[in-house]
Amino acid sequence: MSEPFALCVSTPRDATRIEGVTRLRFEAPDGLRGVWPGHEPASFVLRGGVVRLDHAPGGRAPTSYLATEGGFLEVRAGEVQVVSRWAAAHTELEALVAFLRQRRARRQGVDEEARRLFERHELATRKALAGLQREVHR
Amino acid sequence: MNDLSRGDQELGERVEGYRRREARARTESVGSVWRTVGRVGALGWLIAIPTVLGIWVGHALDRAWGTGVTWALALLLCGVGVGVSFLWFTLREVGDELKEEEP
């Protein structure tokens, strides 16, 4: 049996390397795919969702999960490279779901705050323009 | 809802769906293994029984009508055809079930 491989996850913010992966399962646009050690070099489009990782025994949890917003997955000798806009890993799916909910709530909060600020500034700009028009026509 | 929120919602739904399917697969895995073993065990009978029935009926007809082995051979082939059809439908059903269970 081939040696376990490493998973390198690259996002715009950082790059992480996860060692000791014995199996990887991800979703491509045409369905689920798996990667075992010794897989031929290949490139895939990675669909946003969960990438399941099985690890070699010793130290680490036997399974972990990586949530991604999609991207690309490249299989090379001894490692798999994932490039995505955003990714987060956890050993428990429930914890990953909770983390995604928190992230979504935080981003919605930022979105709403930005919209409120925009509306306030738009109102202020209109008032200033109305005042300027009055001055011009006096 | 803008694109960012929609993307977050879709990702959340996909991960949540994955979690539900994996939890279901874990609880149902033992039962489905035995069900699959039972089905695989029955596969041989799916071909054997129609074939043997075909030979038996054909042999009876040949004896009644004195036609040698004509009917036995013909119904043997029919029996094999029927058995293979049963096998094909059963395997397709198992394949559909496995696809549904895939997390």
JSON list of C-alpha atoms in Angstrom, two decimals:
[
{"chain": "A", "resi": 1, "resn": "MET", "atom": "CA", "xyz": [0.00, 0.00, 0.00]},
{"chain": "A", "resi": 2, "resn": "SER", "atom": "CA", "xyz": [1.33, 3.46, -0.88]},
{"chain": "A", "resi": 3, "resn": "GLU", "atom": "CA", "xyz": [2.35, 5.97, 1.78]},
{"chain": "A", "resi": 4, "resn": "PRO", "atom": "CA", "xyz": [-0.25, 8.46, 3.04]},
{"chain": "A", "resi": 5, "resn": "PHE", "atom": "CA", "xyz": [-0.23, 11.74, 1.22]},
{"chain": "A", "resi": 6, "resn": "ALA", "atom": "CA", "xyz": [-0.41, 15.38, 2.32]},
{"chain": "A", "resi": 7, "resn": "LEU", "atom": "CA", "xyz": [-3.23, 17.81, 1.60]},
{"chain": "A", "resi": 8, "resn": "CYS", "atom": "CA", "xyz": [-2.22, 21.42, 0.90]},
{"chain": "A", "resi": 9, "resn": "VAL", "atom": "CA", "xyz": [-5.07, 23.90, 1.14]},
{"chain": "A", "resi": 10, "resn": "SER", "atom": "CA", "xyz": [-4.42, 27.34, -0.33]},
{"chain": "A", "resi": 11, "resn": "THR", "atom": "CA", "xyz": [-6.78, 30.27, 0.08]},
{"chain": "A", "resi": 12, "resn": "PRO", "atom": "CA", "xyz": [-6.13, 33.99, -0.49]},
{"chain": "A", "resi": 13, "resn": "ARG", "atom": "CA", "xyz": [-5.58, 34.38, 3.26]},
{"chain": "A", "resi": 14, "resn": "ASP", "atom": "CA", "xyz": [-3.30, 31.46, 4.07]},
{"chain": "A", "resi": 15, "resn": "ALA", "atom": "CA", "xyz": [-1.92, 28.06, 3.13]},
{"chain": "A", "resi": 16, "resn": "THR", "atom": "CA", "xyz": [-2.26, 24.95, 5.29]},
{"chain": "A", "resi": 17, "resn": "ARG", "atom": "CA", "xyz": [-0.65, 21.56, 5.00]},
{"chain": "A", "resi": 18, "resn": "ILE", "atom": "CA", "xyz": [-2.35, 18.48, 6.47]},
{"chain": "A", "resi": 19, "resn": "GLU", "atom": "CA", "xyz": [-0.16, 15.37, 6.66]},
{"chain": "A", "resi": 20, "resn": "GLY", "atom": "CA", "xyz": [-1.04, 11.71, 6.91]},
{"chain": "A", "resi": 21, "resn": "VAL", "atom": "CA", "xyz": [-4.13, 11.57, 4.68]},
{"chain": "A", "resi": 22, "resn": "THR", "atom": "CA", "xyz": [-5.05, 8.04, 3.58]},
{"chain": "A", "resi": 23, "resn": "ARG", "atom": "CA", "xyz": [-8.19, 8.83, 1.65]},
{"chain": "A", "resi": 24, "resn": "LEU", "atom": "CA", "xyz": [-9.88, 11.94, 0.38]},
{"chain": "A", "resi": 25, "resn": "ARG", "atom": "CA", "xyz": [-13.42, 12.24, -0.94]},
{"chain": "A", "resi": 26, "resn": "PHE", "atom": "CA", "xyz": [-14.75, 15.36, -2.60]},
{"chain": "A", "resi": 27, "resn": "GLU", "atom": "CA", "xyz": [-17.53, 16.50, -4.87]},
{"chain": "A", "resi": 28, "resn": "ALA", "atom": "CA", "xyz": [-16.81, 17.43, -8.46]},
{"chain": "A", "resi": 29, "resn": "PRO", "atom": "CA", "xyz": [-19.49, 18.87, -10.80]},
{"chain": "A", "resi": 30, "resn": "ASP", "atom": "CA", "xyz": [-20.07, 15.35, -12.20]},
{"chain": "A", "resi": 31, "resn": "GLY", "atom": "CA", "xyz": [-20.34, 13.59, -8.84]},
{"chain": "A", "resi": 32, "resn": "LEU", "atom": "CA", "xyz": [-18.39, 12.28, -5.87]},
{"chain": "A", "resi": 33, "resn": "ARG", "atom": "CA", "xyz": [-14.74, 11.35, -6.39]},
{"chain": "A", "resi": 34, "resn": "GLY", "atom": "CA", "xyz": [-12.14, 9.72, -4.21]},
{"chain": "A", "resi": 35, "resn": "VAL", "atom": "CA", "xyz": [-8.37, 9.90, -4.01]},
{"chain": "A", "resi": 36, "resn": "TRP", "atom": "CA", "xyz": [-6.25, 7.10, -2.52]},
{"chain": "A", "resi": 37, "resn": "PRO", "atom": "CA", "xyz": [-2.47, 7.08, -2.11]},
{"chain": "A", "resi": 38, "resn": "GLY", "atom": "CA", "xyz": [-0.82, 6.36, -5.43]},
{"chain": "A", "resi": 39, "resn": "HIS", "atom": "CA", "xyz": [-3.53, 8.13, -7.45]},
{"chain": "A", "resi": 40, "resn": "GLU", "atom": "CA", "xyz": [-2.46, 9.20, -10.91]},
{"chain": "A", "resi": 41, "resn": "PRO", "atom": "CA", "xyz": [-1.72, 12.92, -11.27]},
{"chain": "A", "resi": 42, "resn": "ALA", "atom": "CA", "xyz": [-4.98, 14.64, -12.19]},
{"chain": "A", "resi": 43, "resn": "SER", "atom": "CA", "xyz": [-6.84, 17.92, -11.91]},
{"chain": "A", "resi": 44, "resn": "PHE", "atom": "CA", "xyz": [-10.46, 18.39, -10.93]},
{"chain": "A", "resi": 45, "resn": "VAL", "atom": "CA", "xyz": [-12.90, 21.20, -10.44]},
{"chain": "A", "resi": 46, "resn": "LEU", "atom": "CA", "xyz": [-13.90, 21.19, -6.80]},
{"chain": "A", "resi": 47, "resn": "ARG", "atom": "CA", "xyz": [-17.54, 21.86, -6.08]},
{"chain": "A", "resi": 48, "resn": "GLY", "atom": "CA", "xyz": [-18.29, 23.90, -2.95]},
{"chain": "A", "resi": 49, "resn": "GLY", "atom": "CA", "xyz": [-19.17, 21.71, 0.01]},
{"chain": "A", "resi": 50, "resn": "VAL", "atom": "CA", "xyz": [-17.45, 19.11, 2.15]},
{"chain": "A", "resi": 51, "resn": "VAL", "atom": "CA", "xyz": [-14.16, 17.34, 1.49]},
{"chain": "A", "resi": 52, "resn": "ARG", "atom": "CA", "xyz": [-13.85, 14.29, 3.72]},
{"chain": "A", "resi": 53, "resn": "LEU", "atom": "CA", "xyz": [-10.37, 13.24, 4.83]},
{"chain": "A", "resi": 54, "resn": "ASP", "atom": "CA", "xyz": [-9.43, 9.89, 6.35]},
{"chain": "A", "resi": 55, "resn": "HIS", "atom": "CA", "xyz": [-6.18, 9.88, 8.32]},
{"chain": "A", "resi": 56, "resn": "ALA", "atom": "CA", "xyz": [-3.54, 7.32, 9.17]},
{"chain": "A", "resi": 57, "resn": "PRO", "atom": "CA", "xyz": [-3.78, 6.06, 12.78]},
{"chain": "A", "resi": 58, "resn": "GLY", "atom": "CA", "xyz": [-1.74, 7.74, 15.47]},
{"chain": "A", "resi": 59, "resn": "GLY", "atom": "CA", "xyz": [-2.36, 11.12, 17.09]},
{"chain": "A", "resi": 60, "resn": "ARG", "atom": "CA", "xyz": [-4.99, 12.57, 14.79]},
{"chain": "A", "resi": 61, "resn": "ALA", "atom": "CA", "xyz": [-8.74, 11.93, 14.62]},
{"chain": "A", "resi": 62, "resn": "PRO", "atom": "CA", "xyz": [-9.50, 9.17, 12.06]},
{"chain": "A", "resi": 63, "resn": "THR", "atom": "CA", "xyz": [-11.68, 11.48, 9.98]},
{"chain": "A", "resi": 64, "resn": "SER", "atom": "CA", "xyz": [-11.79, 15.22, 9.42]},
{"chain": "A", "resi": 65, "resn": "TYR", "atom": "CA", "xyz": [-13.84, 17.48, 7.18]},
{"chain": "A", "resi": 66, "resn": "LEU", "atom": "CA", "xyz": [-12.96, 20.49, 5.10]},
{"chain": "A", "resi": 67, "resn": "ALA", "atom": "CA", "xyz": [-15.68, 22.94, 4.01]},
{"chain": "A", "resi": 68, "resn": "THR", "atom": "CA", "xyz": [-14.77, 24.91, 0.90]},
{"chain": "A", "resi": 69, "resn": "GLU", "atom": "CA", "xyz": [-16.43, 27.43, -1.37]},
{"chain": "A", "resi": 70, "resn": "GLY", "atom": "CA", "xyz": [-15.25, 25.40, -4.34]},
{"chain": "A", "resi": 71, "resn": "GLY", "atom": "CA", "xyz": [-12.18, 25.81, -6.52]},
{"chain": "A", "resi": 72, "resn": "PHE", "atom": "CA", "xyz": [-9.65, 23.37, -7.91]},
{"chain": "A", "resi": 73, "resn": "LEU", "atom": "CA", "xyz": [-8.12, 20.15, -6.70]},
{"chain": "A", "resi": 74, "resn": "GLU", "atom": "CA", "xyz": [-4.88, 18.82, -8.12]},
{"chain": "A", "resi": 75, "resn": "VAL", "atom": "CA", "xyz": [-3.48, 15.38, -7.42]},
{"chain": "A", "resi": 76, "resn": "ARG", "atom": "CA", "xyz": [0.32, 15.14, -7.52]},
{"chain": "A", "resi": 77, "resn": "ALA", "atom": "CA", "xyz": [2.80, 12.54, -6.38]},
{"chain": "A", "resi": 78, "resn": "GLY", "atom": "CA", "xyz": [2.60, 12.42, -2.60]},
{"chain": "A", "resi": 79, "resn": "GLU", "atom": "CA", "xyz": [0.22, 15.36, -2.18]},
{"chain": "A", "resi": 80, "resn": "VAL", "atom": "CA", "xyz": [-3.10, 16.85, -3.13]},
{"chain": "A", "resi": 81, "resn": "GLN", "atom": "CA", "xyz": [-3.40, 20.58, -3.66]},
{"chain": "A", "resi": 82, "resn": "VAL", "atom": "CA", "xyz": [-6.70, 22.37, -3.05]},
{"chain": "A", "resi": 83, "resn": "VAL", "atom": "CA", "xyz": [-7.08, 25.96, -4.16]},
{"chain": "A", "resi": 84, "resn": "SER", "atom": "CA", "xyz": [-10.21, 27.70, -2.96]},
{"chain": "A", "resi": 85, "resn": "ARG", "atom": "CA", "xyz": [-11.49, 31.16, -2.14]},
{"chain": "A", "resi": 86, "resn": "TRP", "atom": "CA", "xyz": [-12.28, 30.04, 1.41]},
{"chain": "A", "resi": 87, "resn": "ALA", "atom": "CA", "xyz": [-11.90, 26.84, 3.41]},
{"chain": "A", "resi": 88, "resn": "ALA", "atom": "CA", "xyz": [-12.28, 25.69, 7.01]},
{"chain": "A", "resi": 89, "resn": "ALA", "atom": "CA", "xyz": [-11.42, 22.32, 8.55]},
{"chain": "A", "resi": 90, "resn": "HIS", "atom": "CA", "xyz": [-12.77, 20.51, 11.58]},
{"chain": "A", "resi": 91, "resn": "THR", "atom": "CA", "xyz": [-12.85, 16.98, 12.95]},
{"chain": "A", "resi": 92, "resn": "GLU", "atom": "CA", "xyz": [-16.59, 17.09, 13.63]},
{"chain": "A", "resi": 93, "resn": "LEU", "atom": "CA", "xyz": [-19.26, 17.86, 11.04]},
{"chain": "A", "resi": 94, "resn": "GLU", "atom": "CA", "xyz": [-21.58, 19.35, 13.64]},
{"chain": "A", "resi": 95, "resn": "ALA", "atom": "CA", "xyz": [-18.89, 21.82, 14.71]},
{"chain": "A", "resi": 96, "resn": "LEU", "atom": "CA", "xyz": [-18.29, 22.73, 11.06]},
{"chain": "A", "resi": 97, "resn": "VAL", "atom": "CA", "xyz": [-22.01, 23.37, 10.53]},
{"chain": "A", "resi": 98, "resn": "ALA", "atom": "CA", "xyz": [-22.09, 25.57, 13.65]},
{"chain": "A", "resi": 99, "resn": "PHE", "atom": "CA", "xyz": [-18.99, 27.46, 12.47]},
{"chain": "A", "resi": 100, "resn": "LEU", "atom": "CA", "xyz": [-20.58, 28.12, 9.09]},
{"chain": "A", "resi": 101, "resn": "ARG", "atom": "CA", "xyz": [-23.76, 29.42, 10.74]},
{"chain": "A", "resi": 102, "resn": "GLN", "atom": "CA", "xyz": [-21.70, 31.82, 12.87]},
{"chain": "A", "resi": 103, "resn": "ARG", "atom": "CA", "xyz": [-19.77, 32.98, 9.82]},
{"chain": "A", "resi": 104, "resn": "ARG", "atom": "CA", "xyz": [-22.96, 33.57, 7.89]},
{"chain": "A", "resi": 105, "resn": "ALA", "atom": "CA", "xyz": [-24.52, 35.53, 10.78]},
{"chain": "A", "resi": 106, "resn": "ARG", "atom": "CA", "xyz": [-21.36, 37.64, 11.09]},
{"chain": "A", "resi": 107, "resn": "ARG", "atom": "CA", "xyz": [-21.26, 38.41, 7.36]},
{"chain": "A", "resi": 108, "resn": "GLN", "atom": "CA", "xyz": [-24.97, 39.25, 7.32]},
{"chain": "A", "resi": 109, "resn": "GLY", "atom": "CA", "xyz": [-24.39, 41.63, 10.22]},
{"chain": "A", "resi": 110, "resn": "VAL", "atom": "CA", "xyz": [-21.56, 43.34, 8.33]},
{"chain": "A", "resi": 111, "resn": "ASP", "atom": "CA", "xyz": [-23.73, 43.50, 5.20]},
{"chain": "A", "resi": 112, "resn": "GLU", "atom": "CA", "xyz": [-26.63, 45.10, 7.08]},
{"chain": "A", "resi": 113, "resn": "GLU", "atom": "CA", "xyz": [-24.34, 47.60, 8.81]},
{"chain": "A", "resi": 114, "resn": "ALA", "atom": "CA", "xyz": [-22.83, 48.57, 5.44]},
{"chain": "A", "resi": 115, "resn": "ARG", "atom": "CA", "xyz": [-26.32, 49.03, 3.97]},
{"chain": "A", "resi": 116, "resn": "ARG", "atom": "CA", "xyz": [-27.39, 51.25, 6.89]},
{"chain": "A", "resi": 117, "resn": "LEU", "atom": "CA", "xyz": [-24.26, 53.39, 6.54]},
{"chain": "A", "resi": 118, "resn": "PHE", "atom": "CA", "xyz": [-24.79, 53.69, 2.79]},
{"chain": "A", "resi": 119, "resn": "GLU", "atom": "CA", "xyz": [-28.42, 54.79, 3.26]},
{"chain": "A", "resi": 120, "resn": "ARG", "atom": "CA", "xyz": [-27.39, 57.33, 5.89]},
{"chain": "A", "resi": 121, "resn": "HIS", "atom": "CA", "xyz": [-24.68, 58.78, 3.68]},
{"chain": "A", "resi": 122, "resn": "GLU", "atom": "CA", "xyz": [-26.96, 58.82, 0.67]},
{"chain": "A", "resi": 123, "resn": "LEU", "atom": "CA", "xyz": [-29.53, 60.81, 2.67]},
{"chain": "A", "resi": 124, "resn": "ALA", "atom": "CA", "xyz": [-26.86, 63.23, 3.86]},
{"chain": "A", "resi": 125, "resn": "THR", "atom": "CA", "xyz": [-25.57, 63.66, 0.28]},
{"chain": "A", "resi": 126, "resn": "ARG", "atom": "CA", "xyz": [-29.09, 64.41, -1.02]},
{"chain": "A", "resi": 127, "resn": "LYS", "atom": "CA", "xyz": [-29.69, 66.97, 1.72]},
{"chain": "A", "resi": 128, "resn": "ALA", "atom": "CA", "xyz": [-26.37, 68.67, 0.93]},
{"chain": "A", "resi": 129, "resn": "LEU", "atom": "CA", "xyz": [-27.20, 68.76, -2.80]},
{"chain": "A", "resi": 130, "resn": "ALA", "atom": "CA", "xyz": [-30.67, 70.21, -2.09]},
{"chain": "A", "resi": 131, "resn": "GLY", "atom": "CA", "xyz": [-29.08, 72.92, 0.06]},
{"chain": "A", "resi": 132, "resn": "LEU", "atom": "CA", "xyz": [-26.54, 73.69, -2.67]},
{"chain": "A", "resi": 133, "resn": "GLN", "atom": "CA", "xyz": [-29.30, 73.99, -5.27]},
{"chain": "A", "resi": 134, "resn": "ARG", "atom": "CA", "xyz": [-31.17, 76.46, -3.06]},
{"chain": "A", "resi": 135, "resn": "GLU", "atom": "CA", "xyz": [-27.99, 78.55, -2.73]},
{"chain": "A", "resi": 136, "resn": "VAL", "atom": "CA", "xyz": [-27.38, 78.47, -6.50]},
{"chain": "A", "resi": 137, "resn": "HIS", "atom": "CA", "xyz": [-30.94, 79.58, -7.36]},
{"chain": "A", "resi": 138, "resn": "ARG", "atom": "CA", "xyz": [-31.09, 82.35, -4.75]},
{"chain": "B", "resi": 1, "resn": "MET", "atom": "CA", "xyz": [-30.34, 38.68, -0.61]},
{"chain": "B", "resi": 2, "resn": "ASN", "atom": "CA", "xyz": [-27.08, 39.43, -2.40]},
{"chain": "B", "resi": 3, "resn": "ASP", "atom": "CA", "xyz": [-24.63, 37.00, -4.02]},
{"chain": "B", "resi": 4, "resn": "LEU", "atom": "CA", "xyz": [-22.50, 36.77, -0.87]},
{"chain": "B", "resi": 5, "resn": "SER", "atom": "CA", "xyz": [-25.45, 35.83, 1.34]},
{"chain": "B", "resi": 6, "resn": "ARG", "atom": "CA", "xyz": [-26.76, 33.43, -1.27]},
{"chain": "B", "resi": 7, "resn": "GLY", "atom": "CA", "xyz": [-23.33, 31.75, -1.47]},
{"chain": "B", "resi": 8, "resn": "ASP", "atom": "CA", "xyz": [-23.15, 31.45, 2.31]},
{"chain": "B", "resi": 9, "resn": "GLN", "atom": "CA", "xyz": [-26.63, 29.97, 2.44]},
{"chain": "B", "resi": 10, "resn": "GLU", "atom": "CA", "xyz": [-25.86, 27.45, -0.31]},
{"chain": "B", "resi": 11, "resn": "LEU", "atom": "CA", "xyz": [-22.64, 26.36, 1.34]},
{"chain": "B", "resi": 12, "resn": "GLY", "atom": "CA", "xyz": [-24.39, 26.01, 4.70]},
{"chain": "B", "resi": 13, "resn": "GLU", "atom": "CA", "xyz": [-27.18, 23.95, 3.15]},
{"chain": "B", "resi": 14, "resn": "ARG", "atom": "CA", "xyz": [-24.71, 21.71, 1.35]},
{"chain": "B", "resi": 15, "resn": "VAL", "atom": "CA", "xyz": [-22.69, 21.03, 4.49]},
{"chain": "B", "resi": 16, "resn": "GLU", "atom": "CA", "xyz": [-25.84, 20.49, 6.52]},
{"chain": "B", "resi": 17, "resn": "GLY", "atom": "CA", "xyz": [-27.14, 18.06, 3.88]},
{"chain": "B", "resi": 18, "resn": "TYR", "atom": "CA", "xyz": [-23.83, 16.19, 3.95]},
{"chain": "B", "resi": 19, "resn": "ARG", "atom": "CA", "xyz": [-24.01, 15.94, 7.75]},
{"chain": "B", "resi": 20, "resn": "ARG", "atom": "CA", "xyz": [-27.57, 14.54, 7.60]},
{"chain": "B", "resi": 21, "resn": "ARG", "atom": "CA", "xyz": [-26.69, 11.97, 4.93]},
{"chain": "B", "resi": 22, "resn": "GLU", "atom": "CA", "xyz": [-23.59, 10.80, 6.81]},
{"chain": "B", "resi": 23, "resn": "ALA", "atom": "CA", "xyz": [-25.55, 10.46, 10.08]},
{"chain": "B", "resi": 24, "resn": "ARG", "atom": "CA", "xyz": [-28.22, 8.44, 8.26]},
{"chain": "B", "resi": 25, "resn": "ALA", "atom": "CA", "xyz": [-25.61, 6.25, 6.56]},
{"chain": "B", "resi": 26, "resn": "ARG", "atom": "CA", "xyz": [-23.96, 5.54, 9.93]},
{"chain": "B", "resi": 27, "resn": "THR", "atom": "CA", "xyz": [-27.20, 4.39, 11.57]},
{"chain": "B", "resi": 28, "resn": "GLU", "atom": "CA", "xyz": [-28.40, 2.41, 8.59]},
{"chain": "B", "resi": 29, "resn": "SER", "atom": "CA", "xyz": [-25.06, 0.90, 7.57]},
{"chain": "B", "resi": 30, "resn": "VAL", "atom": "CA", "xyz": [-25.33, -2.31, 9.61]},
{"chain": "B", "resi": 31, "resn": "GLY", "atom": "CA", "xyz": [-28.85, -3.10, 8.42]},
{"chain": "B", "resi": 32, "resn": "SER", "atom": "CA", "xyz": [-28.04, -2.32, 4.83]},
{"chain": "B", "resi": 33, "resn": "VAL", "atom": "CA", "xyz": [-24.93, -4.54, 4.90]},
{"chain": "B", "resi": 34, "resn": "TRP", "atom": "CA", "xyz": [-26.97, -7.57, 5.91]},
{"chain": "B", "resi": 35, "resn": "ARG", "atom": "CA", "xyz": [-29.67, -6.66, 3.42]},
{"chain": "B", "resi": 36, "resn": "THR", "atom": "CA", "xyz": [-27.04, -6.49, 0.69]},
{"chain": "B", "resi": 37, "resn": "VAL", "atom": "CA", "xyz": [-25.50, -9.81, 1.78]},
{"chain": "B", "resi": 38, "resn": "GLY", "atom": "CA", "xyz": [-28.94, -11.39, 1.63]},
{"chain": "B", "resi": 39, "resn": "ARG", "atom": "CA", "xyz": [-29.56, -9.98, -1.81]},
{"chain": "B", "resi": 40, "resn": "VAL", "atom": "CA", "xyz": [-26.20, -11.14, -3.12]},
{"chain": "B", "resi": 41, "resn": "GLY", "atom": "CA", "xyz": [-26.85, -14.60, -1.69]},
{"chain": "B", "resi": 42, "resn": "ALA", "atom": "CA", "xyz": [-30.15, -14.74, -3.51]},
{"chain": "B", "resi": 43, "resn": "LEU", "atom": "CA", "xyz": [-28.64, -13.70, -6.84]},
{"chain": "B", "resi": 44, "resn": "GLY", "atom": "CA", "xyz": [-27.56, -17.23, -7.71]},
{"chain": "B", "resi": 45, "resn": "TRP", "atom": "CA", "xyz": [-31.09, -18.53, -7.16]},
{"chain": "B", "resi": 46, "resn": "LEU", "atom": "CA", "xyz": [-32.48, -15.84, -9.48]},
{"chain": "B", "resi": 47, "resn": "ILE", "atom": "CA", "xyz": [-30.80, -17.58, -12.42]},
{"chain": "B", "resi": 48, "resn": "ALA", "atom": "CA", "xyz": [-30.89, -21.19, -11.17]},
{"chain": "B", "resi": 49, "resn": "ILE", "atom": "CA", "xyz": [-34.59, -21.45, -10.41]},
{"chain": "B", "resi": 50, "resn": "PRO", "atom": "CA", "xyz": [-35.98, -20.20, -13.76]},
{"chain": "B", "resi": 51, "resn": "THR", "atom": "CA", "xyz": [-33.39, -22.33, -15.59]},
{"chain": "B", "resi": 52, "resn": "VAL", "atom": "CA", "xyz": [-34.24, -25.52, -13.71]},
{"chain": "B", "resi": 53, "resn": "LEU", "atom": "CA", "xyz": [-37.96, -24.82, -14.06]},
{"chain": "B", "resi": 54, "resn": "GLY", "atom": "CA", "xyz": [-37.49, -24.31, -17.78]},
{"chain": "B", "resi": 55, "resn": "ILE", "atom": "CA", "xyz": [-35.65, -27.63, -18.15]},
{"chain": "B", "resi": 56, "resn": "TRP", "atom": "CA", "xyz": [-38.20, -29.48, -16.03]},
{"chain": "B", "resi": 57, "resn": "VAL", "atom": "CA", "xyz": [-41.21, -28.14, -17.94]},
{"chain": "B", "resi": 58, "resn": "GLY", "atom": "CA", "xyz": [-39.42, -28.66, -21.27]},
{"chain": "B", "resi": 59, "resn": "HIS", "atom": "CA", "xyz": [-38.51, -32.22, -20.37]},
{"chain": "B", "resi": 60, "resn": "ALA", "atom": "CA", "xyz": [-42.12, -32.93, -19.38]},
{"chain": "B", "resi": 61, "resn": "LEU", "atom": "CA", "xyz": [-43.37, -31.54, -22.68]},
{"chain": "B", "resi": 62, "resn": "ASP", "atom": "CA", "xyz": [-40.78, -33.52, -24.63]},
{"chain": "B", "resi": 63, "resn": "ARG", "atom": "CA", "xyz": [-41.86, -36.74, -22.90]},
{"chain": "B", "resi": 64, "resn": "ALA", "atom": "CA", "xyz": [-45.54, -36.00, -23.52]},
{"chain": "B", "resi": 65, "resn": "TRP", "atom": "CA", "xyz": [-45.10, -35.07, -27.18]},
{"chain": "B", "resi": 66, "resn": "GLY", "atom": "CA", "xyz": [-42.09, -37.21, -28.02]},
{"chain": "B", "resi": 67, "resn": "THR", "atom": "CA", "xyz": [-40.01, -34.28, -29.30]},
{"chain": "B", "resi": 68, "resn": "GLY", "atom": "CA", "xyz": [-36.63, -35.45, -28.02]},
{"chain": "B", "resi": 69, "resn": "VAL", "atom": "CA", "xyz": [-34.88, -32.56, -26.28]},
{"chain": "B", "resi": 70, "resn": "THR", "atom": "CA", "xyz": [-36.35, -29.67, -28.30]},
{"chain": "B", "resi": 71, "resn": "TRP", "atom": "CA", "xyz": [-38.60, -28.20, -25.64]},
{"chain": "B", "resi": 72, "resn": "ALA", "atom": "CA", "xyz": [-36.08, -28.82, -22.88]},
{"chain": "B", "resi": 73, "resn": "LEU", "atom": "CA", "xyz": [-33.42, -26.84, -24.75]},
{"chain": "B", "resi": 74, "resn": "ALA", "atom": "CA", "xyz": [-35.83, -24.06, -25.74]},
{"chain": "B", "resi": 75, "resn": "LEU", "atom": "CA", "xyz": [-37.21, -23.60, -22.23]},
{"chain": "B", "resi": 76, "resn": "LEU", "atom": "CA", "xyz": [-33.69, -23.87, -20.80]},
{"chain": "B", "resi": 77, "resn": "LEU", "atom": "CA", "xyz": [-32.72, -20.83, -22.87]},
{"chain": "B", "resi": 78, "resn": "CYS", "atom": "CA", "xyz": [-35.93, -19.03, -21.88]},
{"chain": "B", "resi": 79, "resn": "GLY", "atom": "CA", "xyz": [-35.24, -19.82, -18.23]},
{"chain": "B", "resi": 80, "resn": "VAL", "atom": "CA", "xyz": [-31.72, -18.41, -18.50]},
{"chain": "B", "resi": 81, "resn": "GLY", "atom": "CA", "xyz": [-33.12, -15.27, -20.17]},
{"chain": "B", "resi": 82, "resn": "VAL", "atom": "CA", "xyz": [-35.73, -14.79, -17.45]},
{"chain": "B", "resi": 83, "resn": "GLY", "atom": "CA", "xyz": [-33.10, -15.37, -14.73]},
{"chain": "B", "resi": 84, "resn": "VAL", "atom": "CA", "xyz": [-30.72, -12.83, -16.26]},
{"chain": "B", "resi": 85, "resn": "SER", "atom": "CA", "xyz": [-33.57, -10.26, -16.46]},
{"chain": "B", "resi": 86, "resn": "PHE", "atom": "CA", "xyz": [-34.39, -10.78, -12.77]},
{"chain": "B", "resi": 87, "resn": "LEU", "atom": "CA", "xyz": [-30.69, -10.40, -11.98]},
{"chain": "B", "resi": 88, "resn": "TRP", "atom": "CA", "xyz": [-30.45, -7.18, -13.96]},
{"chain": "B", "resi": 89, "resn": "PHE", "atom": "CA", "xyz": [-33.48, -5.61, -12.26]},
{"chain": "B", "resi": 90, "resn": "THR", "atom": "CA", "xyz": [-32.24, -6.62, -8.81]},
{"chain": "B", "resi": 91, "resn": "LEU", "atom": "CA", "xyz": [-28.76, -5.21, -9.41]},
{"chain": "B", "resi": 92, "resn": "ARG", "atom": "CA", "xyz": [-30.26, -1.97, -10.71]},
{"chain": "B", "resi": 93, "resn": "GLU", "atom": "CA", "xyz": [-32.41, -1.68, -7.60]},
{"chain": "B", "resi": 94, "resn": "VAL", "atom": "CA", "xyz": [-29.38, -2.26, -5.34]},
{"chain": "B", "resi": 95, "resn": "GLY", "atom": "CA", "xyz": [-27.42, 0.33, -7.31]},
{"chain": "B", "resi": 96, "resn": "ASP", "atom": "CA", "xyz": [-30.20, 2.92, -6.90]},
{"chain": "B", "resi": 97, "resn": "GLU", "atom": "CA", "xyz": [-30.36, 2.29, -3.16]},
{"chain": "B", "resi": 98, "resn": "LEU", "atom": "CA", "xyz": [-26.59, 2.63, -2.81]},
{"chain": "B", "resi": 99, "resn": "LYS", "atom": "CA", "xyz": [-26.67, 5.93, -4.69]},
{"chain": "B", "resi": 100, "resn": "GLU", "atom": "CA", "xyz": [-29.33, 7.26, -2.29]},
{"chain": "B", "resi": 101, "resn": "GLU", "atom": "CA", "xyz": [-27.31, 6.22, 0.73]},
{"chain": "B", "resi": 102, "resn": "GLU", "atom": "CA", "xyz": [-24.07, 7.79, -0.48]},
{"chain": "B", "resi": 103, "resn": "PRO", "atom": "CA", "xyz": [-23.24, 10.71, 1.87]}
]
